[in-house]
């Protein structure tokens, strides 16, 4: 290591080269470097590598040129350590019962805070038209407005949030306490939110070897994720086993929020008295593998989408095209989808919230085997099918394999974290036809299976449907039994994080 008894080879490098090397170091290595010697400390404290570290955690934002309101990028990084994983992963999904929630996280340089806002969508006035291919089928028009709810942040972390938490746990190190304590957030301001409180909690990931098909984890196992954590706790996640005691135990793919109402004056500084805490709820959040929703030349439909779900409004989906080796077994009923649901359509009504009639449960008396359609039928004239496929607008022989749509937000019928439709093969094998009629002219139409259920996710089943592949930014699903077509549209996540409107 040494050129002579006192000279380190690293220190013998030209300053500009040493500076370039330091710029590639991760945070913990950079900190260790700063305590080795005076020369290396000078390089480690230079603001350039800290600026690179900060901007590496803001992948969807315009790179920061100034650390304002902090005196340096090193101070900025330290102010929000270890929570930079929030804007780095940017997209977070909640395990709220049935409906879920989708957050986008970012750093707000104007206020000097880390924040996350709900992603919301609204439709214009509902209109419809009849399908010229089948005038008994209704096409629901869909032009959603997607934006962040900037009026009510879900997360708002101020600088040095963990260091400012009061309290002491006997026998625990200072770092352990910083990571395990819950951080209060000022996300409930104004008279309407008086008495509502929220805290932010770090979590630890669950060892993949402990996860089996029946383990309750978040994100759910059908969603591609690098880390998962438990989302059930008899102690409302108060046990320290749910929280990291060191950075090596910290999950960068999950976290939790606790929310409650409190009445009385004991929560006010300088006041003592009787108070009552009620309505406490803990929500677990997780992120997705970025490659699962990042389109590529070979997987162009991957992405975050918004769909039209009639009376339930707009819902957000993950549309993914898994690699062959990553495909999970198809759910029961997909390959042999039912052409007629075992229950009456009124049972699955999503627009009128029709009252459940027990008589509907036995309304249809039909043999299931005689009422199913196999998606994986023998190809009929494969050469002809491939020729038609290649002639379709925008089609390619690479457009093959499975396409899955998973709900990131849901409704009382089919909740978040469940498939909403699956097309087992979007290539020649699944091709039904190429549309020649407006408004789908030139679009390939492939076999798919739509997921339906009664309220409370009762009697869920897959029914025959057709996926209309209009473009890489727009899809439509023909729900055959219900006689209607609904649209899905891609959401530009990066545009929204930069503060612009999508769709």
Short mmCIF file of N, CA and C in Angstrom, two decimals, residues 339-442:
data_model
loop_
_atom_site.label_atom_id
_atom_site.label_comp_id
_atom_site.label_asym_id
_atom_site.label_seq_id
_atom_site.Cartn_x
_atom_site.Cartn_y
_atom_site.Cartn_z
N UNK A 339 -67.59 -18.06 -19.24
CA UNK A 339 -68.25 -17.19 -20.20
C UNK A 339 -69.53 -16.61 -19.63
N UNK A 340 -70.08 -17.25 -18.63
CA UNK A 340 -71.23 -16.69 -17.89
C UNK A 340 -70.90 -16.82 -16.42
N UNK A 341 -70.92 -15.69 -15.70
CA UNK A 341 -70.63 -15.74 -14.28
C UNK A 341 -71.66 -16.61 -13.58
N UNK A 342 -71.23 -17.28 -12.51
CA UNK A 342 -72.13 -18.17 -11.78
C UNK A 342 -73.23 -17.36 -11.08
N UNK A 343 -72.99 -16.08 -10.87
CA UNK A 343 -73.97 -15.22 -10.23
C UNK A 343 -74.52 -14.21 -11.23
N UNK A 344 -75.64 -13.63 -10.91
CA UNK A 344 -76.26 -12.63 -11.77
C UNK A 344 -75.38 -11.39 -11.85
N UNK A 345 -75.36 -10.68 -13.00
CA UNK A 345 -74.59 -9.45 -13.12
C UNK A 345 -74.94 -8.43 -12.05
N UNK A 346 -76.17 -8.42 -11.57
CA UNK A 346 -76.55 -7.45 -10.54
C UNK A 346 -75.74 -7.65 -9.27
N UNK A 347 -75.29 -8.88 -9.04
CA UNK A 347 -74.50 -9.17 -7.84
C UNK A 347 -73.17 -8.44 -7.87
N UNK A 348 -72.66 -8.21 -9.09
CA UNK A 348 -71.36 -7.57 -9.25
C UNK A 348 -71.50 -6.10 -9.63
N UNK A 349 -72.69 -5.56 -9.50
CA UNK A 349 -72.94 -4.19 -9.95
C UNK A 349 -71.95 -3.24 -9.30
N UNK A 350 -71.28 -2.41 -10.11
CA UNK A 350 -70.31 -1.45 -9.59
C UNK A 350 -70.77 -0.02 -9.71
N UNK A 351 -71.90 0.19 -10.35
CA UNK A 351 -72.32 1.56 -10.55
C UNK A 351 -73.48 1.99 -9.69
N UNK A 352 -74.30 1.05 -9.25
CA UNK A 352 -75.49 1.44 -8.51
C UNK A 352 -75.51 0.91 -7.08
N UNK A 353 -74.45 0.12 -6.73
CA UNK A 353 -74.40 -0.47 -5.39
C UNK A 353 -75.71 -1.20 -5.07
N UNK A 354 -76.13 -2.03 -5.99
CA UNK A 354 -77.40 -2.74 -5.82
C UNK A 354 -77.40 -3.58 -4.56
N UNK A 355 -78.54 -3.64 -3.90
CA UNK A 355 -78.66 -4.45 -2.69
C UNK A 355 -78.47 -5.92 -3.03
N UNK A 356 -77.79 -6.62 -2.14
CA UNK A 356 -77.50 -8.03 -2.38
C UNK A 356 -78.74 -8.86 -2.11
N UNK A 357 -79.14 -9.63 -3.09
CA UNK A 357 -80.31 -10.48 -2.97
C UNK A 357 -79.86 -11.93 -2.84
N UNK A 358 -80.14 -12.59 -1.71
CA UNK A 358 -79.68 -13.97 -1.53
C UNK A 358 -80.14 -14.88 -2.65
N UNK A 359 -81.26 -14.55 -3.30
CA UNK A 359 -81.77 -15.41 -4.37
C UNK A 359 -80.81 -15.46 -5.54
N UNK A 360 -79.98 -14.38 -5.68
CA UNK A 360 -79.05 -14.34 -6.80
C UNK A 360 -78.01 -15.45 -6.70
N UNK A 361 -77.74 -15.89 -5.47
CA UNK A 361 -76.69 -16.89 -5.28
C UNK A 361 -77.03 -18.21 -5.95
N UNK A 362 -78.31 -18.49 -6.14
CA UNK A 362 -78.72 -19.76 -6.76
C UNK A 362 -79.49 -19.53 -8.04
N UNK A 363 -79.29 -18.33 -8.63
CA UNK A 363 -80.13 -17.97 -9.78
C UNK A 363 -79.75 -18.73 -11.03
N UNK A 364 -78.46 -18.99 -11.19
CA UNK A 364 -77.99 -19.65 -12.40
C UNK A 364 -77.62 -21.09 -12.07
N UNK A 365 -78.30 -22.03 -12.68
CA UNK A 365 -78.03 -23.45 -12.43
C UNK A 365 -77.49 -24.05 -13.72
N UNK A 366 -76.17 -24.05 -13.83
CA UNK A 366 -75.57 -24.48 -15.08
C UNK A 366 -74.28 -25.22 -14.77
N UNK A 367 -73.95 -26.21 -15.54
CA UNK A 367 -72.71 -26.95 -15.33
C UNK A 367 -71.52 -26.09 -15.70
N UNK A 368 -70.57 -25.96 -14.78
CA UNK A 368 -69.42 -25.08 -15.00
C UNK A 368 -68.61 -25.55 -16.20
N UNK A 369 -68.43 -26.87 -16.34
CA UNK A 369 -67.62 -27.36 -17.44
C UNK A 369 -68.20 -27.01 -18.79
N UNK A 370 -69.51 -26.93 -18.86
CA UNK A 370 -70.16 -26.61 -20.14
C UNK A 370 -70.20 -25.12 -20.37
N UNK A 371 -69.77 -24.34 -19.39
CA UNK A 371 -69.91 -22.89 -19.47
C UNK A 371 -68.57 -22.19 -19.32
N UNK A 372 -67.51 -22.84 -19.79
CA UNK A 372 -66.19 -22.24 -19.71
C UNK A 372 -65.56 -22.20 -21.07
N UNK A 373 -64.58 -21.32 -21.17
CA UNK A 373 -63.83 -21.20 -22.43
C UNK A 373 -62.36 -21.30 -22.09
N UNK A 374 -61.62 -22.10 -22.81
CA UNK A 374 -60.20 -22.27 -22.56
C UNK A 374 -59.42 -21.20 -23.32
N UNK A 375 -58.61 -20.42 -22.56
CA UNK A 375 -57.83 -19.38 -23.21
C UNK A 375 -56.72 -19.98 -24.06
N UNK A 376 -56.14 -21.07 -23.59
CA UNK A 376 -55.03 -21.66 -24.32
C UNK A 376 -55.54 -22.73 -25.27
N UNK A 377 -56.33 -22.31 -26.26
CA UNK A 377 -56.80 -23.23 -27.28
C UNK A 377 -55.69 -23.46 -28.30
N UNK A 378 -55.85 -24.52 -29.07
CA UNK A 378 -54.88 -24.74 -30.14
C UNK A 378 -54.99 -23.60 -31.14
N UNK A 379 -53.86 -23.03 -31.55
CA UNK A 379 -53.91 -21.93 -32.51
C UNK A 379 -54.58 -22.35 -33.80
N UNK A 380 -55.46 -21.51 -34.28
CA UNK A 380 -56.15 -21.78 -35.53
C UNK A 380 -55.37 -21.09 -36.65
N UNK A 381 -54.83 -21.91 -37.57
CA UNK A 381 -54.06 -21.37 -38.69
C UNK A 381 -53.02 -20.37 -38.19
N UNK A 382 -52.01 -20.89 -37.47
CA UNK A 382 -51.01 -20.04 -36.82
C UNK A 382 -50.35 -19.08 -37.80
N UNK A 383 -50.02 -19.56 -38.98
CA UNK A 383 -49.36 -18.68 -39.93
C UNK A 383 -50.22 -17.50 -40.31
N UNK A 384 -51.50 -17.74 -40.53
CA UNK A 384 -52.42 -16.64 -40.86
C UNK A 384 -52.56 -15.68 -39.69
N UNK A 385 -52.65 -16.23 -38.48
CA UNK A 385 -52.80 -15.40 -37.30
C UNK A 385 -51.59 -14.48 -37.12
N UNK A 386 -50.40 -15.03 -37.35
CA UNK A 386 -49.20 -14.22 -37.22
C UNK A 386 -49.14 -13.16 -38.29
N UNK A 387 -49.62 -13.48 -39.49
CA UNK A 387 -49.62 -12.49 -40.56
C UNK A 387 -50.55 -11.33 -40.23
N UNK A 388 -51.72 -11.66 -39.70
CA UNK A 388 -52.66 -10.61 -39.29
C UNK A 388 -52.06 -9.79 -38.15
N UNK A 389 -51.39 -10.49 -37.24
CA UNK A 389 -50.77 -9.83 -36.08
C UNK A 389 -49.72 -8.84 -36.54
N UNK A 390 -48.84 -9.28 -37.43
CA UNK A 390 -47.78 -8.39 -37.90
C UNK A 390 -48.33 -7.23 -38.70
N UNK A 391 -49.52 -7.40 -39.29
CA UNK A 391 -50.09 -6.31 -40.07
C UNK A 391 -50.81 -5.28 -39.24
N UNK A 392 -51.01 -5.56 -37.96
CA UNK A 392 -51.71 -4.62 -37.09
C UNK A 392 -50.83 -3.41 -36.84
N UNK A 393 -51.48 -2.25 -36.68
CA UNK A 393 -50.77 -1.00 -36.45
C UNK A 393 -49.96 -1.07 -35.16
N UNK A 394 -48.64 -0.80 -35.26
CA UNK A 394 -47.79 -0.76 -34.09
C UNK A 394 -47.44 -2.11 -33.51
N UNK A 395 -47.79 -3.20 -34.19
CA UNK A 395 -47.52 -4.52 -33.63
C UNK A 395 -46.09 -4.94 -33.96
N UNK A 396 -45.61 -5.90 -33.21
CA UNK A 396 -44.25 -6.40 -33.38
C UNK A 396 -44.22 -7.82 -32.85
N UNK A 397 -43.34 -8.61 -33.41
CA UNK A 397 -43.21 -9.98 -32.92
C UNK A 397 -42.73 -10.00 -31.47
N UNK A 398 -42.17 -8.86 -30.99
CA UNK A 398 -41.74 -8.78 -29.60
C UNK A 398 -42.92 -8.60 -28.65
N UNK A 399 -44.08 -8.17 -29.17
CA UNK A 399 -45.26 -7.99 -28.33
C UNK A 399 -45.89 -9.35 -28.08
N UNK A 400 -45.34 -10.04 -27.11
CA UNK A 400 -45.83 -11.38 -26.80
C UNK A 400 -45.68 -11.60 -25.31
N UNK A 401 -46.14 -12.74 -24.86
CA UNK A 401 -46.05 -13.04 -23.45
C UNK A 401 -47.25 -12.50 -22.68
N UNK A 402 -47.15 -12.53 -21.37
CA UNK A 402 -48.27 -12.18 -20.50
C UNK A 402 -48.31 -10.69 -20.19
N UNK A 403 -49.53 -10.17 -20.05
CA UNK A 403 -49.75 -8.81 -19.56
C UNK A 403 -50.68 -8.89 -18.35
N UNK A 404 -50.27 -8.30 -17.23
CA UNK A 404 -51.06 -8.34 -16.00
C UNK A 404 -51.40 -6.92 -15.56
N UNK A 405 -52.60 -6.75 -15.08
CA UNK A 405 -53.03 -5.46 -14.51
C UNK A 405 -53.43 -5.71 -13.06
N UNK A 406 -52.70 -5.08 -12.14
CA UNK A 406 -52.91 -5.27 -10.70
C UNK A 406 -53.37 -3.96 -10.09
N UNK A 407 -54.39 -4.01 -9.28
CA UNK A 407 -54.92 -2.80 -8.66
C UNK A 407 -53.97 -2.29 -7.57
N UNK A 408 -53.57 -1.02 -7.70
CA UNK A 408 -52.82 -0.35 -6.64
C UNK A 408 -53.78 0.37 -5.69
N UNK A 409 -54.91 0.82 -6.22
CA UNK A 409 -56.03 1.27 -5.40
C UNK A 409 -57.23 0.44 -5.83
N UNK A 410 -58.19 0.28 -4.94
CA UNK A 410 -59.29 -0.63 -5.25
C UNK A 410 -60.63 -0.12 -4.82
N UNK A 411 -61.59 -1.04 -4.68
CA UNK A 411 -62.96 -0.69 -4.33
C UNK A 411 -63.55 -1.82 -3.50
N UNK A 412 -64.76 -1.67 -3.00
CA UNK A 412 -65.35 -2.72 -2.15
C UNK A 412 -65.54 -4.07 -2.83
N UNK A 413 -65.55 -4.09 -4.15
CA UNK A 413 -65.72 -5.36 -4.86
C UNK A 413 -64.37 -6.07 -5.04
N UNK A 414 -63.49 -5.48 -5.80
CA UNK A 414 -62.14 -6.04 -5.98
C UNK A 414 -61.16 -5.04 -5.37
N UNK A 415 -60.54 -5.39 -4.24
CA UNK A 415 -59.70 -4.43 -3.52
C UNK A 415 -58.31 -4.25 -4.11
N UNK A 416 -57.58 -3.32 -3.50
CA UNK A 416 -56.17 -3.08 -3.91
C UNK A 416 -55.37 -4.36 -3.70
N UNK A 417 -54.32 -4.52 -4.53
CA UNK A 417 -53.47 -5.68 -4.40
C UNK A 417 -54.00 -6.93 -5.06
N UNK A 418 -55.05 -6.79 -5.89
CA UNK A 418 -55.61 -7.94 -6.61
C UNK A 418 -55.54 -7.68 -8.12
N UNK A 419 -55.49 -8.76 -8.88
CA UNK A 419 -55.56 -8.62 -10.34
C UNK A 419 -56.91 -8.02 -10.73
N UNK A 420 -56.90 -7.16 -11.74
CA UNK A 420 -58.16 -6.69 -12.31
C UNK A 420 -58.40 -7.34 -13.67
N UNK A 421 -57.34 -7.60 -14.43
CA UNK A 421 -57.47 -8.45 -15.62
C UNK A 421 -56.09 -9.00 -15.98
N UNK A 422 -56.10 -10.10 -16.70
CA UNK A 422 -54.86 -10.74 -17.15
C UNK A 422 -55.06 -11.19 -18.60
N UNK A 423 -54.08 -10.88 -19.44
CA UNK A 423 -54.04 -11.42 -20.79
C UNK A 423 -52.88 -12.40 -20.84
N UNK A 424 -53.14 -13.72 -20.83
CA UNK A 424 -52.05 -14.70 -20.75
C UNK A 424 -51.06 -14.63 -21.91
N UNK A 425 -51.51 -14.17 -23.08
CA UNK A 425 -50.60 -14.05 -24.22
C UNK A 425 -51.11 -12.95 -25.13
N UNK A 426 -50.34 -11.87 -25.26
CA UNK A 426 -50.77 -10.75 -26.11
C UNK A 426 -50.21 -10.88 -27.52
N UNK A 427 -49.55 -12.00 -27.80
CA UNK A 427 -49.01 -12.23 -29.13
C UNK A 427 -49.98 -12.97 -30.03
N UNK A 428 -49.48 -13.61 -31.07
CA UNK A 428 -50.35 -14.29 -32.04
C UNK A 428 -51.26 -15.34 -31.41
N UNK A 429 -50.78 -16.01 -30.38
CA UNK A 429 -51.56 -17.07 -29.78
C UNK A 429 -52.83 -16.54 -29.11
N UNK A 430 -52.78 -15.31 -28.60
CA UNK A 430 -53.95 -14.75 -27.93
C UNK A 430 -54.77 -13.82 -28.80
N UNK A 431 -54.34 -13.61 -30.05
CA UNK A 431 -55.03 -12.66 -30.92
C UNK A 431 -56.43 -13.14 -31.31
N UNK A 432 -57.39 -12.26 -31.13
CA UNK A 432 -58.77 -12.52 -31.58
C UNK A 432 -58.97 -11.93 -32.97
N UNK A 433 -58.66 -10.67 -33.12
CA UNK A 433 -58.77 -9.99 -34.41
C UNK A 433 -58.10 -8.64 -34.33
N UNK A 434 -58.01 -7.98 -35.47
CA UNK A 434 -57.56 -6.59 -35.53
C UNK A 434 -58.78 -5.74 -35.84
N UNK A 435 -59.04 -4.75 -35.02
CA UNK A 435 -60.25 -3.94 -35.18
C UNK A 435 -60.22 -3.15 -36.48
N UNK A 436 -61.34 -3.14 -37.16
CA UNK A 436 -61.48 -2.35 -38.40
C UNK A 436 -62.45 -1.20 -38.22
N UNK A 437 -63.06 -1.11 -37.03
CA UNK A 437 -64.07 -0.08 -36.78
C UNK A 437 -63.51 1.00 -35.84
N UNK A 438 -64.11 2.20 -35.94
CA UNK A 438 -63.79 3.26 -35.01
C UNK A 438 -64.51 2.99 -33.69
N UNK A 439 -63.94 3.37 -32.56
CA UNK A 439 -62.72 4.17 -32.38
C UNK A 439 -61.47 3.34 -32.16
N UNK A 440 -61.53 2.03 -32.47
CA UNK A 440 -60.40 1.15 -32.19
C UNK A 440 -59.69 0.68 -33.46
N UNK A 441 -59.91 1.35 -34.57
CA UNK A 441 -59.39 0.90 -35.85
C UNK A 441 -57.87 0.69 -35.78
N UNK A 442 -57.44 -0.50 -36.20
CA UNK A 442 -56.03 -0.84 -36.22
C UNK A 442 -55.52 -1.47 -34.93
#
